[in-house]
Amino acid sequence: MSALRAEQAEQAEPAERAESAELPRALRANAITWLLLMGLTLTSFLVSDSLARAALLPILAVAAAKCSLVGLRFMGLVSAHPLLRVGFLVLFGALVTALWMASRAG
Amino acid sequence: MNDRTLVAPAAQPVATEPFEPPGGLLVWIVIVVETLTFGAGLVTFAVSRRDEPAVFAAGRAALHQPLALANTFVLLTGGWLMANALASLRAGRAKGAERWILAASASGALFLVLKSVEWAEKLRHGLGLHHDSFFTYYWLLTGFHFLHVAVAVVILLGLYRGIRRGRYTAADHLDVESGGAFWHMCDLIWLLVYPTVYLLGGAS
């Protein structure tokens, strides 16, 4: 009986090992994404003051990059079907482009 | 012939399953509709800023920039905490998921408190909804976003309770994915509201 248990434990080990390695990897990837988002936020804040009116395009580009990071990494679209990723990027790309066009002087 | 009939049923789910977005289709319909609604509001804001640059420049100057920056950090941190909660739950670490999701709810609550502080300051200075067109947009855009964050915090607390009671597990966590997607939607909307309302002064 104990030999059977030992055999079962041995068989389960690689799967458990893979699972336990998966979580730290995911947490590390999330932490990197979070740091990038914080860095980009700080950059756009500093750029908005130093570049004043010329900051429109860089700030909107940073906003688009941040939305992509949140969607692909935090919302898990990175492992979804490519069409879903494209749809998401097109939606936010179109919104940011519309904001850029609406903000430019007529 | 036999080979074909054996292969077809097995291949079918593989081909159709990846089209399901994380959290399910329903929450993504909500996300797309909400994003387009806020997008329309923000584009209208940008067009009005182009028409009344002086009013909008004065309005932007009256905003509390460091508080808005802090709130952006808080919301992004909440998104990170939620992503960690889901990763922990998927790995079968329910206790860890509980802690992450509770921290995510706390970050949402902190966002609401900081936003209330910002609003109170505006009201003290008489910058209400009808002050000028900048502040009409400001209150509508940030107010609707505030409501979304408040709803998301309630959803996260419900999910926390569900994980605590063992309702959501590594094998069954679609509701947590859906709630997480709604929470991240609040991030996404704020990532557009923040630069448009707080950072951009109107280019010419």
Coordinates of C-alpha atoms in Angstrom, one line a residue:
Chain A
M1 CA 0.0 0.0 0.0
S2 CA 2.8 2.4 1.0
A3 CA 4.7 1.4 -2.1
L4 CA 1.7 2.3 -4.2
R5 CA 1.4 5.7 -2.5
A6 CA 5.1 6.3 -3.1
E7 CA 4.7 5.4 -6.8
Q8 CA 1.7 7.7 -7.1
A9 CA 3.7 10.5 -5.4
E10 CA 6.6 9.9 -7.7
Q11 CA 4.3 10.1 -10.7
A12 CA 2.6 13.3 -9.4
E13 CA 5.9 15.0 -8.7
P14 CA 6.8 16.3 -12.2
A15 CA 3.3 17.9 -12.6
E16 CA 3.5 19.5 -9.1
R17 CA 7.0 20.7 -9.8
A18 CA 5.8 22.3 -13.1
E19 CA 2.9 23.9 -11.3
S20 CA 5.0 25.3 -8.5
A21 CA 7.5 26.7 -11.1
E22 CA 4.6 28.2 -13.0
L23 CA 3.3 30.5 -10.2
P24 CA 6.6 32.3 -9.5
R25 CA 7.1 32.8 -13.2
A26 CA 3.6 34.3 -13.5
L27 CA 4.1 36.5 -10.5
R28 CA 7.5 37.7 -11.8
A29 CA 5.9 38.5 -15.2
N30 CA 3.1 40.5 -13.4
A31 CA 5.7 42.4 -11.3
I32 CA 7.7 43.4 -14.4
T33 CA 4.5 44.5 -16.2
W34 CA 3.5 46.6 -13.1
L35 CA 6.9 48.2 -12.9
L36 CA 6.8 49.1 -16.6
L37 CA 3.3 50.6 -16.1
M38 CA 4.5 52.7 -13.2
G39 CA 7.5 53.8 -15.1
L40 CA 5.5 54.8 -18.1
T41 CA 3.0 56.7 -15.9
L42 CA 5.8 58.7 -14.3
T43 CA 7.3 59.4 -17.7
S44 CA 4.1 60.7 -19.1
F45 CA 3.6 62.9 -16.0
L46 CA 7.1 64.4 -16.3
V47 CA 6.8 64.8 -20.1
S48 CA 3.5 66.6 -19.8
D49 CA 5.1 69.4 -17.8
S50 CA 8.4 69.6 -19.6
L51 CA 7.1 69.4 -23.2
A52 CA 3.9 71.3 -22.5
R53 CA 2.0 71.6 -25.9
A54 CA 4.4 69.3 -27.8
A55 CA 3.5 66.5 -25.4
L56 CA 0.3 65.4 -27.1
L57 CA 1.7 62.6 -29.2
P58 CA 4.1 61.1 -26.6
I59 CA 1.5 61.1 -23.9
L60 CA -1.1 59.4 -26.1
A61 CA 1.5 56.9 -27.3
V62 CA 2.4 56.1 -23.7
A63 CA -1.3 55.7 -22.9
A64 CA -1.7 53.3 -25.8
A65 CA 1.3 51.3 -24.6
K66 CA -0.1 51.1 -21.1
C67 CA -3.5 49.9 -22.3
S68 CA -1.7 47.2 -24.4
L69 CA 0.3 46.1 -21.4
V70 CA -2.8 45.8 -19.2
G71 CA -4.8 44.0 -21.8
L72 CA -2.2 41.6 -23.0
R73 CA -0.5 40.8 -19.6
F74 CA -3.0 41.5 -16.8
M75 CA -6.1 40.5 -18.7
G76 CA -4.5 37.5 -20.2
L77 CA -5.0 38.3 -23.9
V78 CA -1.4 37.4 -24.5
S79 CA -2.5 33.7 -24.5
A80 CA -5.8 34.2 -26.2
H81 CA -6.6 33.8 -29.9
P82 CA -4.6 36.2 -32.1
L83 CA -7.9 37.6 -33.5
L84 CA -8.9 38.7 -29.9
R85 CA -5.5 40.4 -29.4
V86 CA -5.8 42.2 -32.8
G87 CA -9.4 43.2 -31.9
F88 CA -8.2 44.7 -28.6
L89 CA -5.3 46.5 -30.1
V90 CA -7.4 47.9 -32.9
L91 CA -10.1 49.1 -30.4
F92 CA -7.6 51.0 -28.2
G93 CA -5.5 52.1 -31.2
A94 CA -8.6 53.6 -32.8
L95 CA -9.6 55.4 -29.5
V96 CA -6.1 56.9 -29.0
T97 CA -6.0 58.0 -32.7
A98 CA -9.4 59.6 -32.4
L99 CA -8.2 61.4 -29.2
W100 CA -5.1 62.6 -31.0
M101 CA -7.1 63.9 -34.0
A102 CA -9.7 65.6 -31.8
S103 CA -6.9 67.2 -29.7
R104 CA -5.1 68.7 -32.7
A105 CA -5.9 72.3 -33.6
G106 CA -8.4 72.6 -36.4
Chain B
M1 CA -11.7 7.4 -43.9
N2 CA -11.6 6.0 -40.3
D3 CA -8.6 8.3 -39.6
R4 CA -10.6 11.3 -40.6
T5 CA -13.6 10.6 -38.4
L6 CA -11.3 10.0 -35.5
V7 CA -9.3 13.2 -35.9
A8 CA -12.2 15.6 -36.6
P9 CA -14.0 15.5 -33.1
A10 CA -10.7 15.8 -31.2
A11 CA -9.6 18.8 -33.3
Q12 CA -12.8 20.7 -33.0
P13 CA -12.6 22.0 -29.4
V14 CA -8.9 23.0 -30.0
A15 CA -10.0 25.2 -32.9
T16 CA -13.0 26.8 -31.2
E17 CA -11.9 27.2 -27.5
P18 CA -9.2 29.9 -28.0
F19 CA -11.8 32.3 -29.4
E20 CA -13.3 32.5 -25.9
P21 CA -11.7 35.6 -24.3
P22 CA -10.4 35.4 -20.7
G23 CA -13.4 35.8 -18.4
G24 CA -16.0 34.9 -21.0
L25 CA -17.6 36.7 -23.9
L26 CA -20.3 38.5 -21.8
V27 CA -17.8 40.6 -19.7
W28 CA -15.9 41.5 -22.9
I29 CA -19.1 42.8 -24.5
V30 CA -19.5 45.0 -21.4
I31 CA -15.8 46.0 -21.7
V32 CA -16.1 47.0 -25.4
V33 CA -19.4 48.9 -24.8
E34 CA -18.0 50.8 -21.8
T35 CA -14.7 51.6 -23.5
L36 CA -16.5 53.0 -26.5
T37 CA -18.9 55.0 -24.3
F38 CA -16.0 56.5 -22.3
G39 CA -14.1 56.9 -25.6
A40 CA -16.9 59.0 -27.1
G41 CA -17.0 61.2 -23.9
L42 CA -13.2 61.7 -24.1
V43 CA -13.2 62.6 -27.8
T44 CA -16.1 65.1 -27.1
F45 CA -13.9 66.5 -24.3
A46 CA -10.9 66.9 -26.6
V47 CA -13.0 68.6 -29.3
S48 CA -14.4 71.0 -26.7
R49 CA -10.9 71.7 -25.4
R50 CA -9.9 72.6 -29.0
D51 CA -12.9 75.1 -29.2
E52 CA -12.3 76.6 -25.7
P53 CA -8.5 76.4 -25.0
A54 CA -8.4 79.1 -22.4
V55 CA -11.3 77.6 -20.3
F56 CA -9.8 74.1 -20.5
A57 CA -6.2 75.3 -19.7
A58 CA -7.5 77.1 -16.6
G59 CA -9.5 74.0 -15.6
R60 CA -6.5 71.7 -16.0
A61 CA -4.4 74.2 -13.9
A62 CA -6.9 73.9 -11.1
L63 CA -6.6 70.1 -10.9
H64 CA -4.5 68.4 -8.2
Q65 CA -1.8 66.7 -10.4
P66 CA 0.1 64.8 -7.7
L67 CA -3.2 63.4 -6.3
A68 CA -4.2 62.2 -9.8
L69 CA -0.7 60.7 -10.3
A70 CA -1.0 58.9 -6.9
N71 CA -4.4 57.6 -7.9
T72 CA -3.1 56.2 -11.2
F73 CA -0.4 54.4 -9.2
V74 CA -3.0 53.0 -6.9
L75 CA -5.2 51.8 -9.7
L76 CA -2.3 50.2 -11.6
T77 CA -1.2 48.5 -8.3
G78 CA -4.7 47.1 -7.9
G79 CA -4.5 45.7 -11.5
W80 CA -1.2 44.0 -10.6
L81 CA -2.7 42.6 -7.3
M82 CA -5.7 41.2 -9.2
A83 CA -3.5 39.5 -11.8
N84 CA -1.5 37.9 -9.0
A85 CA -4.7 36.7 -7.4
L86 CA -5.8 34.9 -10.6
A87 CA -2.3 33.4 -11.1
S88 CA -2.4 32.1 -7.5
L89 CA -5.9 30.6 -7.9
R90 CA -4.9 28.9 -11.2
A91 CA -1.9 27.4 -9.4
G92 CA -4.2 26.0 -6.7
R93 CA -3.0 28.5 -4.0
A94 CA -6.4 29.7 -2.7
K95 CA -4.9 31.3 0.4
G96 CA -2.6 33.4 -1.6
A97 CA -5.4 34.3 -4.0
E98 CA -7.5 35.4 -1.1
R99 CA -4.8 37.8 0.1
W100 CA -4.1 39.2 -3.3
I101 CA -7.7 39.8 -4.1
L102 CA -8.3 41.5 -0.7
A103 CA -5.3 43.7 -1.3
A104 CA -6.8 44.6 -4.8
S105 CA -10.1 45.5 -3.2
A106 CA -8.2 47.7 -0.7
S107 CA -6.4 49.5 -3.5
G108 CA -9.8 50.1 -5.2
A109 CA -11.2 51.5 -1.9
L110 CA -8.1 53.7 -1.6
F111 CA -8.7 55.1 -5.1
L112 CA -12.2 56.0 -4.1
V113 CA -11.0 57.8 -0.9
L114 CA -8.4 59.8 -2.8
K115 CA -10.9 60.7 -5.5
S116 CA -13.3 61.9 -2.8
V117 CA -10.6 64.0 -1.3
E118 CA -9.9 65.5 -4.7
W119 CA -13.6 66.2 -5.3
A120 CA -14.1 67.7 -1.9
E121 CA -11.2 70.1 -2.6
K122 CA -12.9 71.1 -6.0
L123 CA -16.2 71.7 -4.3
R124 CA -14.6 73.8 -1.5
H125 CA -13.2 76.1 -4.3
G126 CA -16.7 76.3 -6.0
L127 CA -15.6 74.2 -9.0
G128 CA -18.8 72.2 -9.3
L129 CA -20.6 70.6 -12.3
H130 CA -21.9 73.9 -13.6
H131 CA -18.7 76.0 -13.1
D132 CA -17.7 75.8 -16.8
S133 CA -17.6 73.3 -19.6
F134 CA -14.2 71.8 -18.4
F135 CA -15.7 71.0 -15.0
T136 CA -18.9 69.6 -16.5
Y137 CA -16.8 67.1 -18.4
Y138 CA -14.5 66.6 -15.5
W139 CA -17.3 65.6 -13.1
L140 CA -19.1 63.4 -15.6
L141 CA -16.0 61.5 -16.8
T142 CA -14.4 61.0 -13.3
G143 CA -17.9 60.5 -11.7
F144 CA -18.8 57.6 -14.0
H145 CA -15.4 56.1 -13.7
F146 CA -15.7 56.4 -9.9
L147 CA -19.0 54.4 -10.1
H148 CA -17.3 51.7 -12.1
V149 CA -14.5 51.4 -9.6
A150 CA -17.1 51.3 -6.7
V151 CA -19.0 48.4 -8.5
A152 CA -15.6 46.6 -9.2
V153 CA -14.7 46.8 -5.5
V154 CA -18.0 45.2 -4.5
I155 CA -17.4 42.5 -7.1
L156 CA -13.9 41.8 -5.8
L157 CA -15.1 41.5 -2.3
G158 CA -17.8 39.0 -3.5
L159 CA -15.0 37.0 -5.2
Y160 CA -12.9 37.1 -2.1
R161 CA -15.8 35.6 -0.1
G162 CA -16.2 33.0 -2.8
I163 CA -12.6 32.0 -2.7
R164 CA -12.7 31.9 1.1
R165 CA -15.6 29.5 1.0
G166 CA -14.0 27.3 -1.5
R167 CA -16.4 28.1 -4.3
Y168 CA -13.7 29.0 -6.7
T169 CA -10.8 26.6 -7.3
A170 CA -7.9 26.1 -9.7
A171 CA -10.3 24.1 -11.9
D172 CA -13.4 26.4 -11.6
H173 CA -12.6 30.1 -11.6
L174 CA -14.4 31.6 -14.6
D175 CA -16.3 34.1 -12.3
V176 CA -12.9 35.3 -10.9
E177 CA -11.6 35.8 -14.4
S178 CA -14.8 37.8 -15.4
G179 CA -14.6 39.9 -12.2
G180 CA -10.9 40.5 -12.8
A181 CA -11.6 41.5 -16.4
F182 CA -14.1 44.1 -15.1
W183 CA -11.6 45.4 -12.6
H184 CA -8.9 45.7 -15.3
M185 CA -11.5 47.6 -17.5
C186 CA -11.5 50.3 -14.8
D187 CA -7.7 50.5 -15.2
L188 CA -8.0 50.7 -19.0
I189 CA -10.6 53.5 -18.9
W190 CA -8.6 55.5 -16.3
L191 CA -5.5 55.1 -18.5
L192 CA -7.4 57.1 -21.1
V193 CA -9.1 59.5 -18.7
Y194 CA -5.9 60.4 -16.9
P195 CA -3.9 61.7 -19.8
T196 CA -6.8 63.3 -21.6
V197 CA -8.2 65.2 -18.6
Y198 CA -5.2 65.8 -16.4
L199 CA -2.1 65.8 -18.6
L200 CA -3.0 67.3 -22.0
G201 CA -3.5 71.0 -22.1
G202 CA -4.6 71.2 -25.7
A203 CA -2.0 71.3 -28.5
S204 CA -2.0 73.9 -31.2

